[in-house]
């Protein structure tokens, strides 16, 4: 009787948490690290190659500014003026721009790899495609950021209030300051929000959208990006999500002789298999108990 009761407790939980079954072959840690390092290296090198297109960058900046005013987008200057009312706000914005972008993505991917492996594959593919498409934008559409435009009432808040991120524009520098289009600050922030929203079921998960929203206000208010940079950065994520398969929603057929990768350096039985074994055990125990009671 005791074993039957415990089996039923295992099989029927009052509020089971919905889970996305793991794919048949999970990514391993070392190849993932090498892949992401390679993508980052290609992106950084591509930005350096695209550096130095000063004339085109300023011409494109004038075009973007004129287009935004033509379609009645709010001026970036208005956002910056609101932020300049408080030195604490502007210091915080500069700090967020300088320190959050890359570390947030590293932490996000690491957490997804460990805790939400099926969703990790999906969102990592989208981020890689988004980043490579952004590199094409930097290569073929150099763009000077708003802080470099003179006569539009915008200032370089990082240079004036600190902390400073960039020095004087240099065509030979690794940091390409004429790569404002598109904004990966906003694009990556939206990717993080989408990944966390898709992999959780809490009603509060939608609050993650505050991350790209705040990031957009930061990059615009500090005069590092135009509204259009943010819009295109988000659109590239949408394009990437449209061309890749979504997370696994059904357990794949088992591969004979192969186990699932549940952790980077050791093999464990498939999660779906363990759950199925528990259910079978519970069902078998229940039938046995029922047969004993009839006898």
PDB file of N, CA and C in Angstrom, residues 11 53 124 141 209 224 289:
ATOM      1  N   UNK A  11       3.541  10.176  -9.812  1.00  0.00           N
ATOM      2  CA  UNK A  11       2.957  10.260 -11.154  1.00  0.00           C
ATOM      3  C   UNK A  11       2.042  11.457 -11.310  1.00  0.00           C
ATOM      4  N   UNK A  53      34.903  54.790 -43.274  1.00  0.00           N
ATOM      5  CA  UNK A  53      34.053  55.329 -44.344  1.00  0.00           C
ATOM      6  C   UNK A  53      33.347  56.602 -43.841  1.00  0.00           C
ATOM      7  N   UNK A 124      19.826  30.869 -29.621  1.00  0.00           N
ATOM      8  CA  UNK A 124      21.221  31.067 -30.041  1.00  0.00           C
ATOM      9  C   UNK A 124      21.329  31.155 -31.557  1.00  0.00           C
ATOM     10  N   UNK A 141      26.379  50.005 -44.896  1.00  0.00           N
ATOM     11  CA  UNK A 141      25.675  51.236 -44.578  1.00  0.00           C
ATOM     12  C   UNK A 141      26.333  51.895 -43.364  1.00  0.00           C
ATOM     13  N   UNK A 209      10.291  42.603 -21.258  1.00  0.00           N
ATOM     14  CA  UNK A 209      10.278  43.574 -22.358  1.00  0.00           C
ATOM     15  C   UNK A 209      10.767  44.948 -21.905  1.00  0.00           C
ATOM     16  N   UNK A 224      23.855  57.784 -28.944  1.00  0.00           N
ATOM     17  CA  UNK A 224      24.658  56.768 -29.606  1.00  0.00           C
ATOM     18  C   UNK A 224      23.933  56.103 -30.777  1.00  0.00           C
ATOM     19  N   UNK A 289      -1.970  -3.041  -7.227  1.00  0.00           N
ATOM     20  CA  UNK A 289      -2.761  -2.780  -6.016  1.00  0.00           C
ATOM     21  C   UNK A 289      -4.238  -3.072  -6.265  1.00  0.00           C
TER      22      UNK A 289
END
